[in-house]
XYZ file of C-alpha atoms in Angstrom:
630
model
C 53.937 194.844 206.405
C 53.394 198.239 204.567
C 49.729 197.632 204.724
C 47.654 199.774 202.216
C 50.641 201.964 201.075
C 51.076 202.078 197.346
C 54.754 200.716 196.123
C 56.170 203.022 193.651
C 57.452 201.250 190.391
C 59.899 202.117 187.820
C 59.388 200.995 184.436
C 63.180 200.188 182.763
C 63.331 199.665 179.079
C 66.193 199.837 176.533
C 65.138 201.018 173.178
C 66.533 201.592 169.226
C 64.195 202.658 166.632
C 60.874 201.499 168.234
C 58.768 204.062 167.182
C 56.330 201.271 165.686
C 55.642 199.661 169.151
C 56.874 202.048 171.970
C 53.660 204.059 172.335
C 51.627 200.772 172.805
C 54.044 199.647 175.413
C 54.117 202.903 177.224
C 50.270 203.306 177.280
C 49.733 199.929 178.744
C 51.677 200.665 181.843
C 50.934 204.473 182.230
C 48.508 204.151 185.260
C 50.703 201.657 186.810
C 54.187 203.212 187.095
C 55.683 206.369 188.953
C 58.501 206.704 186.271
C 59.879 205.608 183.129
C 63.680 205.126 182.561
C 64.369 204.695 178.822
C 67.863 203.801 177.998
C 68.492 204.487 174.047
C 71.343 202.696 172.223
C 71.013 204.998 169.081
C 67.629 205.581 167.565
C 67.282 207.563 164.615
C 63.367 207.591 164.195
C 60.417 209.081 166.386
C 61.371 206.990 169.540
C 62.853 209.603 171.731
C 59.983 212.039 170.819
C 57.390 209.435 171.865
C 59.206 208.716 175.034
C 59.124 212.432 175.928
C 55.616 212.532 175.528
C 55.590 210.225 178.566
C 57.790 212.141 180.582
C 60.381 209.412 180.172
C 63.781 209.910 181.913
C 65.760 209.517 178.881
C 69.655 208.407 178.881
C 71.973 207.601 175.760
C 74.168 204.283 176.132
C 76.794 203.142 173.420
C 75.732 199.745 172.291
C 78.325 197.169 173.112
C 76.742 193.973 171.965
C 75.803 193.212 175.727
C 72.169 193.260 176.693
C 72.778 192.903 180.346
C 75.126 195.767 180.599
C 72.628 197.814 179.210
C 69.695 196.437 181.270
C 71.947 197.117 184.477
C 72.538 200.539 183.082
C 68.787 201.138 183.189
C 67.927 199.564 186.453
C 70.805 201.314 188.350
C 68.846 204.486 187.518
C 65.430 203.666 188.890
C 64.388 205.291 192.207
C 61.136 203.326 192.969
C 60.382 200.568 195.220
C 59.953 198.130 192.394
C 61.158 197.634 189.037
C 59.163 196.500 186.086
C 61.411 195.370 182.929
C 59.517 195.586 179.549
C 60.851 195.751 175.849
C 59.124 198.008 173.488
C 57.496 195.321 171.500
C 55.691 194.186 174.743
C 52.768 195.545 176.637
C 51.073 194.822 179.829
C 47.578 193.189 179.852
C 44.856 195.577 180.415
C 43.365 193.191 183.229
C 46.883 193.626 185.504
C 46.653 195.300 188.849
C 50.569 195.425 189.847
C 49.467 196.889 193.453
C 47.618 193.907 194.228
C 50.404 191.737 193.173
C 52.641 193.691 195.502
C 50.967 193.417 198.633
C 53.006 190.134 199.189
C 56.278 192.354 198.909
C 58.346 189.588 197.582
C 61.831 190.228 196.366
C 60.809 189.163 192.780
C 57.967 187.863 190.657
C 57.723 185.312 187.953
C 55.332 186.502 185.420
C 53.661 185.129 182.093
C 54.684 186.329 178.837
C 52.632 185.392 175.616
C 54.674 185.421 172.704
C 52.573 185.985 169.512
C 53.588 183.834 166.573
C 53.029 184.570 162.692
C 51.104 181.255 162.463
C 48.535 182.877 164.707
C 49.420 180.717 167.685
C 51.544 182.013 170.979
C 53.860 180.446 173.205
C 53.879 181.393 176.818
C 56.980 181.488 178.937
C 57.670 182.706 182.632
C 60.204 185.146 183.473
C 61.361 187.386 186.312
C 60.211 190.842 185.098
C 59.066 192.523 188.331
C 61.494 192.732 191.065
C 62.349 194.833 194.295
C 65.068 197.522 193.898
C 68.130 197.590 195.732
C 68.157 194.041 196.497
C 71.414 193.385 194.528
C 69.646 191.935 191.630
C 71.553 192.262 188.371
C 71.407 191.040 184.940
C 73.798 188.306 183.370
C 74.396 187.342 179.777
C 75.162 189.214 176.850
C 71.998 188.082 175.086
C 68.912 186.246 176.482
C 69.954 188.124 179.792
C 68.482 186.990 182.824
C 68.741 188.110 186.552
C 70.631 186.378 189.261
C 67.800 185.430 191.227
C 69.428 182.062 192.008
C 72.180 183.678 193.965
C 71.406 181.932 197.397
C 73.571 184.655 199.405
C 71.115 187.427 198.456
C 68.377 185.489 200.550
C 65.551 186.447 198.050
C 61.832 185.762 198.350
C 59.631 184.913 195.377
C 56.113 183.792 193.875
C 54.329 183.413 190.620
C 52.253 186.696 190.011
C 48.962 186.868 188.039
C 50.518 189.259 185.516
C 50.376 188.845 181.791
C 52.766 190.542 179.167
C 52.142 190.292 175.436
C 54.898 190.196 173.364
C 54.900 190.841 169.345
C 58.539 190.480 168.797
C 58.824 186.828 167.604
C 56.673 187.336 164.423
C 58.418 186.559 161.417
C 58.245 189.978 159.767
C 59.608 191.596 162.939
C 62.591 189.300 163.471
C 63.150 189.505 159.935
C 63.101 193.487 160.030
C 65.585 193.420 162.823
C 67.831 190.854 161.441
C 67.849 189.377 164.921
C 68.848 185.749 164.195
C 72.143 186.973 162.548
C 73.101 189.315 165.293
C 71.834 186.969 168.207
C 73.817 183.987 166.609
C 77.046 185.823 166.574
C 76.898 187.083 170.099
C 75.845 183.573 171.600
C 78.672 181.735 169.543
C 81.008 184.357 171.459
C 79.314 183.473 174.750
C 79.365 179.908 174.537
C 83.257 180.266 173.644
C 83.786 181.917 176.737
C 80.904 180.215 179.140
C 79.923 177.048 177.567
C 77.253 176.644 180.465
C 73.739 174.777 179.983
C 71.931 178.145 179.666
C 74.201 179.608 176.944
C 74.114 176.362 175.060
C 70.411 176.330 175.256
C 69.906 179.786 174.154
C 72.225 179.076 171.092
C 70.434 176.132 170.119
C 67.066 178.032 170.300
C 68.611 180.743 168.121
C 69.618 178.188 165.426
C 65.991 176.606 165.675
C 64.244 179.875 165.372
C 66.489 180.430 161.914
C 65.254 176.770 160.889
C 68.700 175.468 161.154
C 67.539 172.451 163.013
C 70.712 170.268 162.878
C 73.013 173.096 164.481
C 70.158 173.339 167.159
C 70.091 169.567 167.885
C 73.765 169.672 168.390
C 73.569 172.305 171.240
C 70.547 171.224 172.778
C 72.115 167.834 173.472
C 75.166 169.541 174.716
C 73.031 171.682 177.080
C 71.183 168.604 178.136
C 73.657 167.190 180.141
C 74.377 170.525 181.970
C 70.680 171.523 182.567
C 68.535 168.443 183.949
C 67.530 170.441 187.125
C 67.183 173.696 185.311
C 63.770 175.599 184.904
C 64.134 175.484 181.182
C 64.577 171.751 180.675
C 61.122 171.051 179.347
C 61.488 173.850 176.930
C 64.880 172.608 175.939
C 63.467 168.975 175.472
C 60.210 170.297 173.589
C 62.488 172.357 171.029
C 65.028 169.420 170.504
C 62.247 166.917 169.817
C 60.727 169.060 167.511
C 63.664 170.006 165.791
C 64.253 166.316 165.076
C 60.652 165.826 164.216
C 60.943 168.758 161.472
C 64.124 166.847 159.931
C 61.964 163.842 159.441
C 63.568 161.799 162.002
C 60.460 160.268 163.463
C 61.863 157.189 165.094
C 64.342 159.409 166.926
C 61.899 161.756 167.840
C 59.550 159.033 169.164
C 62.182 157.679 171.602
C 63.150 161.096 173.022
C 59.511 162.090 173.269
C 58.767 159.012 175.452
C 61.820 159.552 177.735
C 60.537 163.172 178.136
C 56.906 162.009 179.058
C 58.593 159.526 181.571
C 60.361 162.474 183.298
C 57.436 164.968 182.970
C 54.135 162.953 182.580
C 52.045 165.931 183.098
C 53.684 168.452 180.805
C 50.906 168.368 178.030
C 53.234 169.958 175.155
C 54.984 166.450 175.265
C 52.011 164.676 174.675
C 50.885 167.199 171.884
C 54.172 166.707 170.161
C 53.787 163.071 170.510
C 50.536 163.297 168.768
C 52.230 165.472 165.881
C 54.849 162.693 165.345
C 52.075 160.062 165.207
C 50.207 161.987 162.661
C 53.191 162.312 160.230
C 53.658 158.508 160.565
C 49.889 158.033 159.727
C 49.524 156.520 162.873
C 46.096 157.941 163.388
C 44.666 156.015 166.178
C 47.885 156.687 168.403
C 47.739 160.293 167.483
C 43.946 160.524 168.721
C 45.017 158.729 171.966
C 47.679 161.411 172.225
C 45.552 164.403 171.652
C 42.844 163.083 174.020
C 44.991 162.888 176.871
C 46.102 166.458 176.217
C 42.761 167.537 176.591
C 42.329 165.546 179.999
C 45.781 167.047 181.258
C 44.461 170.482 180.236
C 46.912 173.677 179.782
C 50.308 174.020 181.543
C 50.415 177.183 183.931
C 53.823 177.863 185.318
C 56.044 176.621 182.554
C 56.939 177.256 178.897
C 54.073 176.063 176.746
C 52.520 176.384 173.384
C 49.025 178.044 173.930
C 46.145 175.506 173.334
C 48.043 172.389 173.742
C 45.401 171.376 176.374
C 42.412 172.644 174.408
C 41.843 174.135 171.380
C 44.829 173.152 169.527
C 44.343 169.378 170.472
C 40.508 169.710 169.304
C 41.727 171.061 165.822
C 44.003 168.128 165.463
C 41.350 165.673 166.440
C 39.020 167.316 164.149
C 41.652 167.092 161.354
C 42.088 163.302 161.972
C 38.355 162.826 161.755
C 38.122 164.565 158.390
C 40.745 162.212 157.034
C 38.637 159.443 158.215
C 35.458 160.684 156.439
C 34.099 161.358 159.887
C 32.641 164.879 159.074
C 30.196 165.259 162.342
C 32.789 164.263 164.636
C 35.273 166.843 163.069
C 32.558 169.660 163.271
C 32.042 168.707 167.013
C 35.753 168.856 167.473
C 35.933 172.690 165.613
C 33.108 173.514 168.078
C 34.879 172.680 171.087
C 38.012 174.219 169.922
C 36.078 177.492 169.323
C 34.640 177.188 172.724
C 38.014 177.675 173.816
C 39.379 180.301 171.514
C 36.879 181.840 169.170
C 39.692 183.534 167.410
C 41.716 180.443 166.445
C 41.448 180.654 162.741
C 42.095 176.772 161.765
C 39.251 176.252 164.370
C 36.787 178.564 162.698
C 38.079 177.099 159.451
C 37.508 173.798 160.004
C 33.937 174.473 161.697
C 32.689 176.481 158.445
C 34.375 173.754 156.260
C 32.489 170.978 158.198
C 29.157 172.835 157.587
C 29.857 173.250 153.918
C 30.853 169.545 153.537
C 27.730 168.268 155.452
C 25.550 170.439 153.093
C 24.111 172.461 156.101
C 22.343 175.472 154.364
C 23.776 179.055 154.126
C 21.013 180.422 156.375
C 21.790 177.608 159.006
C 25.774 178.725 158.715
C 24.885 182.254 159.245
C 22.807 181.749 162.399
C 25.620 179.682 163.956
C 28.123 182.467 163.020
C 26.058 184.710 164.828
C 26.170 182.785 167.868
C 29.902 182.661 167.960
C 30.340 186.057 166.534
C 28.140 188.536 167.422
C 30.517 191.080 165.341
C 30.325 193.693 168.404
C 33.903 194.692 167.483
C 36.358 195.131 164.719
C 38.429 192.020 165.780
C 35.437 189.797 165.334
C 34.444 191.161 161.904
C 38.186 191.086 160.996
C 38.396 187.250 161.698
C 35.318 186.345 159.985
C 36.301 188.113 156.830
C 39.704 186.516 156.681
C 38.167 182.870 157.259
C 35.380 183.462 155.076
C 37.751 184.416 152.036
C 40.017 181.396 152.832
C 37.062 178.985 152.608
C 35.515 180.730 149.446
C 32.074 181.057 151.385
C 29.401 182.856 149.678
C 28.628 184.469 152.825
C 31.501 186.667 152.490
C 29.633 189.026 149.970
C 26.750 189.232 152.423
C 28.966 190.456 155.441
C 30.304 192.962 152.655
C 27.088 194.045 151.847
C 25.646 194.284 155.342
C 28.722 196.179 156.808
C 29.511 198.225 153.756
C 33.020 197.160 153.784
C 35.686 198.517 151.353
C 38.026 195.860 151.007
C 41.008 194.795 148.840
C 39.817 194.261 145.258
C 41.270 190.618 145.547
C 38.801 190.205 148.291
C 35.725 191.687 146.556
C 36.683 189.506 143.458
C 36.752 186.409 145.777
C 33.424 187.460 147.358
C 31.590 187.937 143.788
C 33.151 185.045 142.232
C 31.884 182.542 145.050
C 28.498 184.281 145.175
C 28.271 183.399 141.391
C 28.333 186.954 140.403
C 30.851 186.193 137.497
C 30.400 189.356 135.715
C 31.322 191.498 138.393
C 34.060 189.526 139.553
C 35.410 189.536 136.011
C 35.058 193.593 136.144
C 36.988 193.694 139.498
C 39.518 191.134 138.162
C 40.452 192.997 135.156
C 41.622 196.263 137.095
C 43.813 194.368 139.448
C 47.181 195.355 139.138
C 49.480 193.695 141.423
C 48.463 190.047 141.359
C 50.020 188.040 144.083
C 50.819 184.076 143.752
C 48.008 183.418 146.629
C 45.066 184.870 144.235
C 45.978 183.019 141.368
C 43.868 179.761 141.646
C 40.805 181.942 141.896
C 41.663 183.892 138.689
C 42.225 180.731 136.902
C 38.777 179.531 138.222
C 37.280 182.690 137.047
C 39.138 182.528 133.701
C 37.544 178.991 133.176
C 34.295 179.929 134.038
C 34.287 183.026 131.930
C 36.322 181.270 129.077
C 38.900 184.317 129.341
C 42.640 183.972 127.818
C 43.362 187.429 129.161
C 42.459 186.694 132.700
C 44.309 183.247 132.608
C 47.393 185.157 131.129
C 47.172 187.479 134.185
C 47.024 184.629 136.649
C 50.011 183.114 134.998
C 52.526 186.495 135.585
C 52.999 185.638 139.371
C 53.829 181.777 138.749
C 57.052 180.388 137.771
C 55.804 178.116 135.325
C 57.800 176.329 132.613
C 56.761 176.774 128.902
C 55.322 173.137 129.142
C 53.670 173.807 132.345
C 51.877 176.732 130.982
C 50.921 174.739 127.758
C 49.406 171.945 130.051
C 47.578 174.231 131.985
C 46.174 176.061 128.789
C 45.292 172.742 127.395
C 43.072 172.099 130.560
C 41.551 175.566 130.326
C 40.649 175.073 126.583
C 39.314 171.606 127.278
C 42.051 169.785 125.066
C 43.017 166.869 127.205
C 45.541 165.630 124.098
C 48.036 168.061 125.372
C 48.122 167.359 128.894
C 50.956 164.872 129.079
C 52.978 163.978 132.166
C 51.401 166.899 133.915
C 53.503 168.561 136.812
C 52.341 168.696 140.314
C 51.953 172.681 140.444
C 49.640 172.417 137.452
C 47.701 169.292 138.844
C 46.904 171.248 141.892
C 45.251 174.130 140.110
C 43.245 171.691 137.889
C 41.758 169.853 140.929
C 41.367 173.339 142.729
C 39.133 174.400 139.934
C 37.120 171.197 139.754
C 36.415 171.432 143.246
C 35.229 174.637 143.411
C 32.883 174.128 140.508
C 31.430 171.382 142.549
C 30.907 173.720 145.535
C 29.410 176.587 143.074
C 27.283 173.736 141.467
C 28.232 174.351 137.936
C 27.381 170.945 136.788
C 27.867 171.227 133.176
C 31.356 173.013 133.554
C 32.462 170.192 136.478
C 31.411 167.373 133.808
C 33.400 169.217 131.207
C 36.424 168.949 134.053
C 35.656 165.199 134.134
C 35.808 164.525 130.555
C 39.244 166.443 130.457
C 40.957 164.835 133.503
C 39.671 161.301 132.553
C 42.091 161.781 129.303
C 44.919 163.015 131.596
C 47.912 160.848 133.470
C 47.219 158.533 136.519
C 48.558 161.105 138.943
C 46.020 163.545 138.068
C 42.875 161.228 138.413
C 44.120 160.253 141.848
C 44.606 163.753 142.951
C 41.160 164.433 141.541
C 39.559 161.315 143.293
C 41.155 162.179 146.504
C 39.271 165.621 146.460
C 36.126 163.832 145.337
C 36.063 161.689 148.289
C 37.066 164.343 150.902
C 33.920 166.254 149.291
C 31.854 162.766 149.786
C 31.465 162.173 146.016
C 32.676 158.833 146.433
C 30.515 157.529 143.806
C 31.703 159.720 141.136
C 35.356 158.641 142.275
C 34.398 154.934 142.353
C 33.408 154.989 138.762
C 36.293 156.788 137.430
C 38.832 154.433 139.502
C 36.967 151.227 138.183
C 36.896 152.589 134.838
C 40.805 152.303 134.749
C 41.252 149.615 137.107
C 42.969 147.050 135.044
C 45.571 149.766 134.047
C 46.324 150.636 137.758
C 45.933 147.428 139.782
C 49.590 147.568 140.447
C 49.314 151.185 141.567
C 48.832 151.147 145.720
C 47.601 154.530 146.033
C 45.028 153.877 143.022
C 44.018 150.718 145.094
C 43.910 152.511 148.362
C 41.707 155.152 147.043
C 39.509 152.819 145.508
C 39.090 150.980 148.878
C 38.285 154.304 150.453
C 35.584 155.280 147.806
C 34.207 151.637 148.785
C 34.102 152.589 152.643
C 32.538 155.696 152.015
C 29.700 153.775 150.027
C 29.167 151.370 152.835
C 30.721 148.549 150.213
C 32.871 147.181 153.351
C 33.505 143.516 151.844
C 34.714 145.046 148.442
C 36.860 147.760 150.272
C 38.525 144.846 152.070
C 39.241 143.169 148.981
C 40.836 146.143 147.341
C 43.012 147.134 150.861
C 44.146 143.532 151.025
C 45.392 143.809 147.244
C 46.963 146.953 148.259
C 48.812 145.616 151.232
C 50.097 142.433 149.050
C 51.755 144.940 147.031
C 53.259 147.000 150.142
C 52.332 146.605 153.818
C 51.471 150.275 154.428
C 50.442 151.212 158.226
C 47.495 153.392 157.226
C 46.065 150.638 155.020
C 46.169 148.224 158.044
C 44.333 150.727 160.318
C 41.506 151.121 157.679
C 41.307 147.166 157.380
C 41.249 146.907 161.134
C 38.401 149.576 161.354
C 36.202 147.930 158.738
C 36.664 144.454 160.599
C 35.518 146.409 163.993
C 32.791 147.769 162.352
C 31.587 144.331 160.743
C 31.770 142.977 164.110
C 34.465 140.450 163.102
C 36.599 140.665 166.170
C 38.491 137.433 165.415
C 39.763 139.141 162.214
C 40.358 142.339 163.673
C 42.418 140.736 166.353
C 44.860 139.001 163.761
C 45.346 142.490 161.999
C 46.145 144.190 165.499
C 48.814 141.696 166.011
C 50.225 141.921 162.561
C 50.301 145.675 162.891
C 52.236 145.222 166.424
C 54.670 142.775 164.897
C 55.423 144.998 161.398
C 55.171 148.314 163.195
C 57.067 148.460 166.693
C 56.307 152.181 167.154
C 52.737 151.782 167.054
C 51.219 151.872 170.736
C 47.544 151.061 170.425
C 48.073 147.628 168.829
C 50.017 146.517 171.697
C 47.382 147.163 174.060
């Protein structure tokens, strides 16, 4: 044993035009390493200048579309006891202690890499990035290169290490910038032709999947599966293949494959989470709840590739979303709180938390106190997250935080803050000076135009939208309260109208909201349905019921109309009436989600015999439903 002797470490890195990331990467390892071996494949930006500031040993290498060759060129120059391999868009976690890890003197160490996604989530995957020099380890594979650690002749020792690497390179904007998909697919197609190994086929499938070419991805995953059943990446292969099948809407096939995967890997949380997603998309909410609750019991996956949060905050948020759909807002609030306890920076959890406080009429003062408990705003990250979410949910608290911290924000955020704080004149003043209006800002501008009766603002909001002349005429008719021109309204226009109505409710603009109702009532049934969905979601089922009953005779053959009326009756605790309406809907079409609602009403009424009959009918009609077979 080397005792307390420090092990020397070489950082080996290959680069091309990495000025955006390189300094962060080199800063993260500065106190851990003894030398930087940097192999440049043709940089034309400030990459080499940054590397020189860290005394890197720079060499130039002609790129030959072979990552393994470039990696091997870098590691052969290393002179230290151990080699650490990073990419420029990666960085070492600040809590890492490499010397403590290396006390065991293993030949190679598997460490965790956290890949950040544009969605705000992250995927963990294990990889060998820390290994002993001069032990015959070499990279293989022109792309998705990997070390020959499975070469039995080398007699290598190994362990999992408590090391975390952060990686930004999977974010959409970075991938698009580097055209990684196009480059990687071309290389991998050549690799597969030369060597159709399970690993090469898996990597090609994953590259197609990342480029949203799911059909092609599934083809290569299926070929890879037969060659990969004993490989460490098999769970990742199965997960990606099932998720691609799900994304194509082939839910029956996805259900069959995910059940087979769970049978083989019963404790791999990701499969149960994916099963929950499939159930949700089928409207099998009871089964989805069971799947997500099982995820929480299993917890997070430690040593294999995994989606961060499947055993904690992601599962809680999905449970919260289902609770919202069922009108169980207190439960949704509890789920959001549990998600935030796991990860306070998870945007969907914070959004759900704040939205449930708003929908349950918790006073602003209380909301502010809750937020202070979660976010002490001790750092910029806390404040940034709060501002983003408060902007998204249109909270009047946004203006309070802007005033408190004297923030200078984008005009669109300032406009939203004023608008939802009912400072309409100030919001109009800001809006009229906005030049580059984005599509994401148009709904708020249309709302402000409606409140201020401003044709100019409405015209400005129209510019980023690809509206037809007919659609623009329909929207103008609504904005001017001329329902006779609404006609057969398009979905984008209907969405804007319902958005305006919902925000008028939140802003407590009663007169303008009643004006909305008057206009919507004279529009088409599709608009009324969207409007009533919104009303029920916001617990204004009494208004929805009045609107739906007023036009019942005209729409009693419309299953969506009937289901909404049943939902309104349920929210008003008129359970017998709800049963009558739901059963009428089921006579028209046996939709699963309506059966589930009928079952839950019978349980609520303690009519267990009738509930049992419905449960048996569900099991007979919907073979993929699991809870009804128990």
